[in-house]
Amino acid sequence: MTLLRRLIAFVLSFRKRDWTVHDYPVHFRLQDEPRLWVARIHGWAMLAAGETKEEALQELQKLIDDYRDGGEPLPRPGTSVPIRFGEIQFLSRHEDLARELFPPILGYDYDDCLITEQSSVWDFPVEFRAEELARKVLLVFDTDISDLAEEGNIAAILDRIAAKRGRG
């Protein structure tokens, strides 16, 4: 059924040039914990979540708009889009700190994870909020990241810890 939906989306995509989320074959799934609707475009690693299907679809449209606004041409609906990984330059700068950060803060071994410059603490299935993240990092690393906790960007957190230790 997925292949048929992708084929139909592909054929219909030739009727116009400015595609929206409604032109792509979207799959919805209800996630239990936390209870959210997840919308994913078939053939493209593009997904978003919301409390309702409509919210998930709106979030997916925002991601499509951001992708387009970033200068990339939108992939034709129904086609496969290869996964591209972001920059990983910070790994060479802070690999030792990342190995220290992951077990006590995220509960994972750094060597078992794939992260990039854009990776966030919130990409992991953690069961705490931004305030608790800031408290944990302050307790374990004696570093205040309260201004970074909401976004949770791992590279920024590691940069802050490194700067506090005089290695930044």
Short mmCIF file of C-alpha atoms in Angstrom, two decimals:
data_model
loop_
_atom_site.label_atom_id
_atom_site.label_comp_id
_atom_site.label_asym_id
_atom_site.label_seq_id
_atom_site.Cartn_x
_atom_site.Cartn_y
_atom_site.Cartn_z
CA MET A 1 0.00 0.00 0.00
CA THR A 2 2.89 2.37 0.82
CA LEU A 3 4.43 1.85 -2.61
CA LEU A 4 1.11 2.63 -4.29
CA ARG A 5 0.68 5.81 -2.22
CA ARG A 6 4.20 6.90 -3.15
CA LEU A 7 3.57 6.20 -6.84
CA ILE A 8 0.33 8.20 -6.80
CA ALA A 9 2.05 11.11 -5.02
CA PHE A 10 4.87 11.01 -7.57
CA VAL A 11 2.53 11.09 -10.57
CA LEU A 12 0.36 13.85 -9.09
CA SER A 13 3.45 15.93 -8.26
CA PHE A 14 3.87 16.79 -11.94
CA ARG A 15 0.62 18.78 -11.85
CA LYS A 16 2.19 21.62 -9.82
CA ARG A 17 5.56 22.95 -8.67
CA ASP A 18 4.95 24.25 -5.15
CA TRP A 19 4.34 21.22 -2.96
CA THR A 20 2.88 21.21 0.55
CA VAL A 21 2.58 18.47 3.13
CA HIS A 22 -0.69 17.40 1.49
CA ASP A 23 1.21 16.40 -1.67
CA TYR A 24 3.41 13.89 0.17
CA PRO A 25 2.44 10.37 1.25
CA VAL A 26 2.20 10.79 5.02
CA HIS A 27 1.92 7.98 7.56
CA PHE A 28 0.45 8.63 11.03
CA ARG A 29 1.20 6.66 14.17
CA LEU A 30 -0.07 7.15 17.71
CA GLN A 31 2.78 6.99 20.20
CA ASP A 32 1.97 5.97 23.76
CA GLU A 33 4.57 7.63 26.00
CA PRO A 34 4.20 10.54 25.76
CA ARG A 35 0.86 10.29 23.96
CA LEU A 36 1.50 12.03 20.64
CA TRP A 37 0.60 11.61 17.00
CA VAL A 38 3.67 11.19 14.81
CA ALA A 39 3.45 12.08 11.11
CA ARG A 40 6.17 10.80 8.77
CA ILE A 41 6.65 11.29 5.04
CA HIS A 42 7.21 7.96 3.29
CA GLY A 43 10.61 7.78 1.61
CA TRP A 44 11.95 10.80 3.48
CA ALA A 45 13.30 10.88 7.05
CA MET A 46 11.03 13.84 7.80
CA LEU A 47 8.72 13.48 10.78
CA ALA A 48 6.90 15.63 13.29
CA ALA A 49 4.65 15.14 16.28
CA GLY A 50 1.61 16.79 17.81
CA GLU A 51 -1.21 16.13 20.25
CA THR A 52 -3.56 15.60 17.30
CA LYS A 53 -3.10 14.41 13.73
CA GLU A 54 -3.75 17.96 12.55
CA GLU A 55 -1.05 19.38 14.84
CA ALA A 56 1.43 16.76 13.66
CA LEU A 57 0.62 17.64 10.06
CA GLN A 58 1.05 21.37 10.78
CA GLU A 59 4.42 20.70 12.39
CA LEU A 60 5.43 18.62 9.39
CA GLN A 61 4.48 21.51 7.10
CA LYS A 62 6.70 23.84 9.18
CA LEU A 63 9.61 21.45 8.70
CA ILE A 64 8.99 21.34 4.97
CA ASP A 65 8.89 25.16 4.89
CA ASP A 66 12.15 25.33 6.87
CA TYR A 67 13.75 22.84 4.50
CA ARG A 68 12.69 24.95 1.49
CA ASP A 69 13.74 28.20 3.20
CA GLY A 70 17.17 26.67 3.83
CA GLY A 71 17.82 26.82 0.09
CA GLU A 72 17.28 23.15 -0.65
CA PRO A 73 14.82 22.27 -3.39
CA LEU A 74 12.02 20.11 -2.04
CA PRO A 75 12.23 16.48 -3.05
CA ARG A 76 9.49 15.44 -5.42
CA PRO A 77 6.63 13.75 -3.55
CA GLY A 78 6.81 9.98 -3.73
CA THR A 79 10.58 9.83 -4.24
CA SER A 80 13.17 8.49 -1.81
CA VAL A 81 15.41 10.98 -0.07
CA PRO A 82 18.71 9.67 1.31
CA ILE A 83 19.50 10.48 4.92
CA ARG A 84 22.19 13.14 5.34
CA PHE A 85 24.07 13.49 8.57
CA GLY A 86 25.01 16.86 10.04
CA GLU A 87 28.44 18.10 10.99
CA ILE A 88 30.34 16.21 13.67
CA GLN A 89 33.31 18.53 14.18
CA PHE A 90 32.62 19.02 17.88
CA LEU A 91 33.26 15.31 18.45
CA SER A 92 36.97 15.76 17.93
CA ARG A 93 36.98 18.74 20.33
CA HIS A 94 34.94 17.21 23.16
CA GLU A 95 34.87 13.46 22.71
CA ASP A 96 36.25 12.89 26.22
CA LEU A 97 33.59 15.15 27.74
CA ALA A 98 30.85 13.43 25.74
CA ARG A 99 31.97 10.11 27.22
CA GLU A 100 31.63 11.66 30.69
CA LEU A 101 28.27 13.33 29.95
CA PHE A 102 26.29 10.51 28.42
CA PRO A 103 26.08 7.89 31.22
CA PRO A 104 25.07 10.11 34.17
CA ILE A 105 22.92 12.56 32.22
CA LEU A 106 21.38 10.52 29.39
CA GLY A 107 21.85 6.99 30.66
CA TYR A 108 23.61 5.89 27.45
CA ASP A 109 27.13 4.98 26.49
CA TYR A 110 28.49 7.63 24.14
CA ASP A 111 30.03 4.98 21.85
CA ASP A 112 26.58 3.43 21.29
CA CYS A 113 25.07 6.67 19.94
CA LEU A 114 25.14 8.58 16.68
CA ILE A 115 25.13 12.31 17.30
CA THR A 116 25.87 15.42 15.24
CA GLU A 117 26.29 19.17 15.89
CA GLN A 118 22.50 19.46 15.85
CA SER A 119 21.81 16.57 18.25
CA SER A 120 19.82 17.43 21.34
CA VAL A 121 19.32 15.78 24.70
CA TRP A 122 15.65 15.69 23.68
CA ASP A 123 16.47 13.36 20.76
CA PHE A 124 16.89 10.66 23.42
CA PRO A 125 14.00 9.04 25.30
CA VAL A 126 14.71 10.84 28.57
CA GLU A 127 12.13 11.21 31.31
CA PHE A 128 13.04 14.62 32.67
CA ARG A 129 12.43 18.27 31.79
CA ALA A 130 14.79 21.15 30.99
CA GLU A 131 15.02 22.32 34.61
CA GLU A 132 16.07 18.85 35.75
CA LEU A 133 18.64 18.62 32.94
CA ALA A 134 20.16 21.91 34.12
CA ARG A 135 20.23 20.64 37.73
CA LYS A 136 21.87 17.35 36.73
CA VAL A 137 24.62 19.08 34.72
CA LEU A 138 25.20 21.59 37.53
CA LEU A 139 25.48 18.78 40.08
CA VAL A 140 27.70 16.46 38.00
CA PHE A 141 29.82 19.00 36.10
CA ASP A 142 29.52 22.15 38.27
CA THR A 143 28.38 24.01 35.13
CA ASP A 144 25.28 26.18 34.71
CA ILE A 145 23.48 25.36 31.46
CA SER A 146 20.06 26.72 32.45
CA ASP A 147 20.03 28.97 29.36
CA LEU A 148 20.84 25.95 27.12
CA ALA A 149 18.58 23.35 28.75
CA GLU A 150 15.38 24.10 26.84
CA GLU A 151 17.03 23.50 23.46
CA GLY A 152 19.30 20.83 24.93
CA ASN A 153 21.89 21.03 22.14
CA ILE A 154 24.61 18.56 23.15
CA ALA A 155 27.41 20.43 21.33
CA ALA A 156 26.54 23.68 23.16
CA ILE A 157 26.37 21.87 26.51
CA LEU A 158 29.76 20.26 25.90
CA ASP A 159 31.23 23.63 24.84
CA ARG A 160 29.97 25.18 28.10
CA ILE A 161 31.43 22.38 30.24
CA ALA A 162 34.75 22.64 28.38
CA ALA A 163 34.84 26.42 28.88
CA LYS A 164 34.14 25.99 32.61
CA ARG A 165 37.04 23.56 32.83
CA GLY A 166 39.28 25.97 30.91
CA ARG A 167 39.45 23.79 27.80
CA GLY A 168 37.05 25.75 25.60
#
